[in-house]
Amino acid sequence: MKKFLMLSAGAMLISSITLAQNEVAIKKNEKALKQEEKQLREEKKETRKELKKLEGKEVSYMTKQQFYHDFDGLTGETWRRTENYDIAAFTQDGIRKSAYYDSNSKLVGTVEPKTVKDLPEKARQYIKKKWAGYDVVHVIYFDDNEWNDTDMLLYGQQFDDEDNYFIEVVKGTDKVILRSDLDGETDFFAQVK
């Protein structure tokens, strides 16, 4: 019986050591995977950092055709071309919006005006606490086209493609743009001069 107990204790000790070694190996693998994921995200960000510049001054015929496909039945749009985008301004369901198209005539996303009331509660509380004394003068919502990896450029700043609110706050001559995601996570985005 003593031998059986000693063998059982020995087996349990070996199992515990093996289990601990496996846990350490798993944690090392998880850490390595997280590092690799981070590196891949950074590489992807760097490769997408350069927005393609549009050539010429006229809005692309292909972009207009894509707009009519994306926003079936809408008319009355006005067009303009910037350095990086063809932009259609239009009214949909009584709301004035702008659609941004990249150099491949693919929709990057749309922008529409919003109010402070449209912001997530967490964002409103953050602004009230961290930007006390500033007035919210303008809010827009950027709705990203998830099928296009082209990053967006607003207020002179490029950002990863995702849905965001942009909030312009002003105190005297100090103008700041804040960015909030749909969960209300809010941070500084740009200084307006």
PDB file of C-alpha atoms in Angstrom:
ATOM      1  CA  MET A   1       0.000   0.000   0.000  1.00  0.00           C
ATOM      2  CA  LYS A   2       2.902   2.313   0.831  1.00  0.00           C
ATOM      3  CA  LYS A   3       4.388   1.692  -2.598  1.00  0.00           C
ATOM      4  CA  PHE A   4       1.072   2.457  -4.237  1.00  0.00           C
ATOM      5  CA  LEU A   5       0.751   5.735  -2.335  1.00  0.00           C
ATOM      6  CA  MET A   6       4.320   6.720  -3.159  1.00  0.00           C
ATOM      7  CA  LEU A   7       3.820   5.877  -6.818  1.00  0.00           C
ATOM      8  CA  SER A   8       0.569   7.847  -6.851  1.00  0.00           C
ATOM      9  CA  ALA A   9       2.252  10.830  -5.190  1.00  0.00           C
ATOM     10  CA  GLY A  10       5.131  10.614  -7.642  1.00  0.00           C
ATOM     11  CA  ALA A  11       2.766  10.449 -10.594  1.00  0.00           C
ATOM     12  CA  MET A  12       0.825  13.453  -9.261  1.00  0.00           C
ATOM     13  CA  LEU A  13       4.063  15.397  -8.795  1.00  0.00           C
ATOM     14  CA  ILE A  14       5.177  14.608 -12.336  1.00  0.00           C
ATOM     15  CA  SER A  15       1.713  15.547 -13.647  1.00  0.00           C
ATOM     16  CA  SER A  16       1.837  18.850 -11.741  1.00  0.00           C
ATOM     17  CA  ILE A  17       5.287  19.666 -13.096  1.00  0.00           C
ATOM     18  CA  THR A  18       4.222  18.766 -16.634  1.00  0.00           C
ATOM     19  CA  LEU A  19       1.049  20.833 -16.316  1.00  0.00           C
ATOM     20  CA  ALA A  20       3.004  23.830 -15.009  1.00  0.00           C
ATOM     21  CA  GLN A  21       5.497  23.509 -17.880  1.00  0.00           C
ATOM     22  CA  ASN A  22       2.608  23.342 -20.361  1.00  0.00           C
ATOM     23  CA  GLU A  23       1.015  26.467 -18.858  1.00  0.00           C
ATOM     24  CA  VAL A  24       4.317  28.339 -19.143  1.00  0.00           C
ATOM     25  CA  ALA A  25       4.681  27.209 -22.761  1.00  0.00           C
ATOM     26  CA  ILE A  26       1.109  28.256 -23.543  1.00  0.00           C
ATOM     27  CA  LYS A  27       1.661  31.694 -22.004  1.00  0.00           C
ATOM     28  CA  LYS A  28       4.855  32.130 -24.024  1.00  0.00           C
ATOM     29  CA  ASN A  29       2.999  31.147 -27.201  1.00  0.00           C
ATOM     30  CA  GLU A  30       0.154  33.554 -26.411  1.00  0.00           C
ATOM     31  CA  LYS A  31       2.636  36.358 -25.809  1.00  0.00           C
ATOM     32  CA  ALA A  32       4.443  35.580 -29.068  1.00  0.00           C
ATOM     33  CA  LEU A  33       1.134  35.518 -30.964  1.00  0.00           C
ATOM     34  CA  LYS A  34       0.101  38.880 -29.495  1.00  0.00           C
ATOM     35  CA  GLN A  35       3.447  40.366 -30.526  1.00  0.00           C
ATOM     36  CA  GLU A  36       3.049  38.936 -34.013  1.00  0.00           C
ATOM     37  CA  GLU A  37      -0.507  40.290 -34.299  1.00  0.00           C
ATOM     38  CA  LYS A  38       0.672  43.710 -33.161  1.00  0.00           C
ATOM     39  CA  GLN A  39       3.476  43.670 -35.720  1.00  0.00           C
ATOM     40  CA  LEU A  40       1.069  42.651 -38.498  1.00  0.00           C
ATOM     41  CA  ARG A  41      -1.331  45.471 -37.542  1.00  0.00           C
ATOM     42  CA  GLU A  42       1.534  47.965 -37.620  1.00  0.00           C
ATOM     43  CA  GLU A  43       2.695  46.688 -41.023  1.00  0.00           C
ATOM     44  CA  LYS A  44      -0.847  46.886 -42.389  1.00  0.00           C
ATOM     45  CA  LYS A  45      -1.178  50.413 -41.032  1.00  0.00           C
ATOM     46  CA  GLU A  46       2.102  51.464 -42.646  1.00  0.00           C
ATOM     47  CA  THR A  47       1.186  49.998 -46.024  1.00  0.00           C
ATOM     48  CA  ARG A  48      -2.170  51.767 -45.963  1.00  0.00           C
ATOM     49  CA  LYS A  49      -0.748  55.039 -44.654  1.00  0.00           C
ATOM     50  CA  GLU A  50      -0.198  56.532 -48.074  1.00  0.00           C
ATOM     51  CA  LEU A  51      -3.510  57.592 -49.544  1.00  0.00           C
ATOM     52  CA  LYS A  52      -3.530  57.533 -53.307  1.00  0.00           C
ATOM     53  CA  LYS A  53      -3.821  60.967 -54.795  1.00  0.00           C
ATOM     54  CA  LEU A  54      -6.384  61.530 -57.510  1.00  0.00           C
ATOM     55  CA  GLU A  55      -5.222  62.906 -60.823  1.00  0.00           C
ATOM     56  CA  GLY A  56      -7.071  65.561 -62.756  1.00  0.00           C
ATOM     57  CA  LYS A  57      -9.750  67.956 -61.629  1.00  0.00           C
ATOM     58  CA  GLU A  58     -12.866  66.132 -62.806  1.00  0.00           C
ATOM     59  CA  VAL A  59     -14.766  63.589 -60.753  1.00  0.00           C
ATOM     60  CA  SER A  60     -14.355  60.123 -62.189  1.00  0.00           C
ATOM     61  CA  TYR A  61     -17.164  58.741 -64.359  1.00  0.00           C
ATOM     62  CA  MET A  62     -16.658  55.368 -62.622  1.00  0.00           C
ATOM     63  CA  THR A  63     -17.105  57.011 -59.217  1.00  0.00           C
ATOM     64  CA  LYS A  64     -20.396  58.551 -60.278  1.00  0.00           C
ATOM     65  CA  GLN A  65     -21.611  55.199 -61.582  1.00  0.00           C
ATOM     66  CA  GLN A  66     -20.584  53.529 -58.331  1.00  0.00           C
ATOM     67  CA  PHE A  67     -22.455  56.200 -56.362  1.00  0.00           C
ATOM     68  CA  TYR A  68     -25.646  55.495 -58.329  1.00  0.00           C
ATOM     69  CA  HIS A  69     -25.167  51.813 -57.544  1.00  0.00           C
ATOM     70  CA  ASP A  70     -24.421  52.421 -53.826  1.00  0.00           C
ATOM     71  CA  PHE A  71     -27.255  54.895 -53.314  1.00  0.00           C
ATOM     72  CA  ASP A  72     -29.871  53.522 -55.682  1.00  0.00           C
ATOM     73  CA  GLY A  73     -32.475  56.043 -56.682  1.00  0.00           C
ATOM     74  CA  LEU A  74     -30.823  59.128 -55.184  1.00  0.00           C
ATOM     75  CA  THR A  75     -30.434  62.182 -57.356  1.00  0.00           C
ATOM     76  CA  GLY A  76     -29.620  65.818 -56.808  1.00  0.00           C
ATOM     77  CA  GLU A  77     -26.076  65.149 -55.649  1.00  0.00           C
ATOM     78  CA  THR A  78     -23.287  67.671 -56.104  1.00  0.00           C
ATOM     79  CA  TRP A  79     -19.735  66.560 -56.747  1.00  0.00           C
ATOM     80  CA  ARG A  80     -16.274  67.815 -55.965  1.00  0.00           C
ATOM     81  CA  ARG A  81     -12.802  66.350 -56.192  1.00  0.00           C
ATOM     82  CA  THR A  82     -10.150  66.760 -53.516  1.00  0.00           C
ATOM     83  CA  GLU A  83      -6.582  65.546 -53.489  1.00  0.00           C
ATOM     84  CA  ASN A  84      -7.593  62.095 -52.217  1.00  0.00           C
ATOM     85  CA  TYR A  85     -11.334  61.695 -52.750  1.00  0.00           C
ATOM     86  CA  ASP A  86     -14.253  62.211 -55.068  1.00  0.00           C
ATOM     87  CA  ILE A  87     -17.031  63.501 -52.809  1.00  0.00           C
ATOM     88  CA  ALA A  88     -20.760  63.433 -53.456  1.00  0.00           C
ATOM     89  CA  ALA A  89     -22.963  65.654 -51.287  1.00  0.00           C
ATOM     90  CA  PHE A  90     -26.563  64.453 -51.252  1.00  0.00           C
ATOM     91  CA  THR A  91     -29.736  64.274 -49.190  1.00  0.00           C
ATOM     92  CA  GLN A  92     -31.023  60.915 -47.968  1.00  0.00           C
ATOM     93  CA  ASP A  93     -34.132  60.606 -45.819  1.00  0.00           C
ATOM     94  CA  GLY A  94     -34.012  64.365 -45.230  1.00  0.00           C
ATOM     95  CA  ILE A  95     -30.405  64.268 -43.949  1.00  0.00           C
ATOM     96  CA  ARG A  96     -27.564  65.974 -45.819  1.00  0.00           C
ATOM     97  CA  LYS A  97     -24.628  63.552 -46.211  1.00  0.00           C
ATOM     98  CA  SER A  98     -21.333  63.286 -48.030  1.00  0.00           C
ATOM     99  CA  ALA A  99     -19.989  60.093 -49.612  1.00  0.00           C
ATOM    100  CA  TYR A 100     -16.217  59.752 -50.033  1.00  0.00           C
ATOM    101  CA  TYR A 101     -14.779  57.630 -52.859  1.00  0.00           C
ATOM    102  CA  ASP A 102     -11.149  56.548 -53.238  1.00  0.00           C
ATOM    103  CA  SER A 103      -8.936  56.393 -56.331  1.00  0.00           C
ATOM    104  CA  ASN A 104     -10.508  53.042 -57.267  1.00  0.00           C
ATOM    105  CA  SER A 105     -14.035  54.535 -57.228  1.00  0.00           C
ATOM    106  CA  LYS A 106     -14.872  52.537 -54.103  1.00  0.00           C
ATOM    107  CA  LEU A 107     -16.902  54.030 -51.266  1.00  0.00           C
ATOM    108  CA  VAL A 108     -14.677  54.777 -48.250  1.00  0.00           C
ATOM    109  CA  GLY A 109     -17.543  55.983 -46.075  1.00  0.00           C
ATOM    110  CA  THR A 110     -20.156  58.628 -45.477  1.00  0.00           C
ATOM    111  CA  VAL A 111     -20.240  61.660 -43.195  1.00  0.00           C
ATOM    112  CA  GLU A 112     -23.360  63.209 -41.741  1.00  0.00           C
ATOM    113  CA  PRO A 113     -24.089  65.882 -39.144  1.00  0.00           C
ATOM    114  CA  LYS A 114     -25.125  64.818 -35.639  1.00  0.00           C
ATOM    115  CA  THR A 115     -25.857  66.495 -32.315  1.00  0.00           C
ATOM    116  CA  VAL A 116     -24.416  66.065 -28.835  1.00  0.00           C
ATOM    117  CA  LYS A 117     -27.519  64.033 -27.964  1.00  0.00           C
ATOM    118  CA  ASP A 118     -26.506  61.464 -30.601  1.00  0.00           C
ATOM    119  CA  LEU A 119     -23.190  60.770 -28.847  1.00  0.00           C
ATOM    120  CA  PRO A 120     -22.891  57.764 -26.539  1.00  0.00           C
ATOM    121  CA  GLU A 121     -23.466  58.688 -22.879  1.00  0.00           C
ATOM    122  CA  LYS A 122     -19.885  57.754 -22.009  1.00  0.00           C
ATOM    123  CA  ALA A 123     -18.575  60.245 -24.601  1.00  0.00           C
ATOM    124  CA  ARG A 124     -20.819  63.028 -23.285  1.00  0.00           C
ATOM    125  CA  GLN A 125     -19.589  62.412 -19.731  1.00  0.00           C
ATOM    126  CA  TYR A 126     -15.945  62.387 -20.880  1.00  0.00           C
ATOM    127  CA  ILE A 127     -16.363  65.725 -22.683  1.00  0.00           C
ATOM    128  CA  LYS A 128     -18.176  67.244 -19.717  1.00  0.00           C
ATOM    129  CA  LYS A 129     -15.406  66.153 -17.330  1.00  0.00           C
ATOM    130  CA  LYS A 130     -12.194  66.422 -19.377  1.00  0.00           C
ATOM    131  CA  TRP A 131     -13.164  69.366 -21.596  1.00  0.00           C
ATOM    132  CA  ALA A 132     -15.059  71.464 -19.073  1.00  0.00           C
ATOM    133  CA  GLY A 133     -15.299  75.072 -20.224  1.00  0.00           C
ATOM    134  CA  TYR A 134     -15.287  74.069 -23.903  1.00  0.00           C
ATOM    135  CA  ASP A 135     -18.420  74.374 -26.018  1.00  0.00           C
ATOM    136  CA  VAL A 136     -19.383  71.617 -28.434  1.00  0.00           C
ATOM    137  CA  VAL A 137     -19.945  73.447 -31.710  1.00  0.00           C
ATOM    138  CA  HIS A 138     -20.068  70.670 -34.279  1.00  0.00           C
ATOM    139  CA  VAL A 139     -20.564  66.885 -34.311  1.00  0.00           C
ATOM    140  CA  ILE A 140     -20.293  64.602 -37.335  1.00  0.00           C
ATOM    141  CA  TYR A 141     -20.575  60.861 -37.718  1.00  0.00           C
ATOM    142  CA  PHE A 142     -18.299  58.915 -40.068  1.00  0.00           C
ATOM    143  CA  ASP A 143     -19.861  55.637 -41.207  1.00  0.00           C
ATOM    144  CA  ASP A 144     -17.078  53.452 -42.575  1.00  0.00           C
ATOM    145  CA  ASN A 145     -17.588  51.134 -45.515  1.00  0.00           C
ATOM    146  CA  GLU A 146     -16.258  47.937 -43.951  1.00  0.00           C
ATOM    147  CA  TRP A 147     -15.694  46.412 -47.410  1.00  0.00           C
ATOM    148  CA  ASN A 148     -12.999  48.972 -48.261  1.00  0.00           C
ATOM    149  CA  ASP A 149      -9.651  49.064 -46.427  1.00  0.00           C
ATOM    150  CA  THR A 150      -8.850  52.620 -47.513  1.00  0.00           C
ATOM    151  CA  ASP A 151      -8.290  54.809 -44.468  1.00  0.00           C
ATOM    152  CA  MET A 152     -10.149  58.073 -44.098  1.00  0.00           C
ATOM    153  CA  LEU A 153      -8.674  61.543 -43.810  1.00  0.00           C
ATOM    154  CA  LEU A 154     -10.607  64.147 -41.810  1.00  0.00           C
ATOM    155  CA  TYR A 155      -9.392  67.390 -40.226  1.00  0.00           C
ATOM    156  CA  GLY A 156      -6.003  66.777 -41.825  1.00  0.00           C
ATOM    157  CA  GLN A 157      -5.551  63.487 -39.923  1.00  0.00           C
ATOM    158  CA  GLN A 158      -5.664  59.981 -41.311  1.00  0.00           C
ATOM    159  CA  PHE A 159      -7.306  57.314 -39.190  1.00  0.00           C
ATOM    160  CA  ASP A 160      -8.036  53.604 -39.365  1.00  0.00           C
ATOM    161  CA  ASP A 161     -11.250  52.658 -41.029  1.00  0.00           C
ATOM    162  CA  GLU A 162     -13.948  52.423 -38.381  1.00  0.00           C
ATOM    163  CA  ASP A 163     -17.183  54.181 -37.469  1.00  0.00           C
ATOM    164  CA  ASN A 164     -16.528  57.280 -35.338  1.00  0.00           C
ATOM    165  CA  TYR A 165     -18.053  60.489 -34.094  1.00  0.00           C
ATOM    166  CA  PHE A 166     -15.950  63.640 -34.446  1.00  0.00           C
ATOM    167  CA  ILE A 167     -16.671  66.413 -32.005  1.00  0.00           C
ATOM    168  CA  GLU A 168     -15.398  69.986 -32.425  1.00  0.00           C
ATOM    169  CA  VAL A 169     -15.019  71.742 -29.081  1.00  0.00           C
ATOM    170  CA  VAL A 170     -14.075  75.400 -28.702  1.00  0.00           C
ATOM    171  CA  LYS A 171     -12.854  77.583 -25.866  1.00  0.00           C
ATOM    172  CA  GLY A 172     -12.005  81.109 -26.997  1.00  0.00           C
ATOM    173  CA  THR A 173      -9.681  80.667 -29.965  1.00  0.00           C
ATOM    174  CA  ASP A 174      -8.722  77.107 -28.994  1.00  0.00           C
ATOM    175  CA  LYS A 175     -10.436  74.598 -31.310  1.00  0.00           C
ATOM    176  CA  VAL A 176      -9.977  70.869 -30.752  1.00  0.00           C
ATOM    177  CA  ILE A 177     -11.397  67.810 -32.495  1.00  0.00           C
ATOM    178  CA  LEU A 178     -12.221  64.808 -30.332  1.00  0.00           C
ATOM    179  CA  ARG A 179     -12.996  61.345 -31.638  1.00  0.00           C
ATOM    180  CA  SER A 180     -15.440  58.891 -30.082  1.00  0.00           C
ATOM    181  CA  ASP A 181     -16.131  55.321 -31.088  1.00  0.00           C
ATOM    182  CA  LEU A 182     -19.620  53.846 -30.863  1.00  0.00           C
ATOM    183  CA  ASP A 183     -18.960  52.652 -27.294  1.00  0.00           C
ATOM    184  CA  GLY A 184     -18.108  56.194 -26.175  1.00  0.00           C
ATOM    185  CA  GLU A 185     -14.332  55.714 -25.896  1.00  0.00           C
ATOM    186  CA  THR A 186     -13.218  59.275 -26.597  1.00  0.00           C
ATOM    187  CA  ASP A 187      -9.806  60.803 -27.204  1.00  0.00           C
ATOM    188  CA  PHE A 188      -8.047  63.826 -28.675  1.00  0.00           C
ATOM    189  CA  PHE A 189      -7.948  63.699 -32.480  1.00  0.00           C
ATOM    190  CA  ALA A 190      -6.639  67.010 -33.848  1.00  0.00           C
ATOM    191  CA  GLN A 191      -5.942  70.642 -33.056  1.00  0.00           C
ATOM    192  CA  VAL A 192      -7.652  73.085 -35.431  1.00  0.00           C
ATOM    193  CA  LYS A 193      -5.739  76.244 -36.247  1.00  0.00           C
TER     194      LYS A 193
END
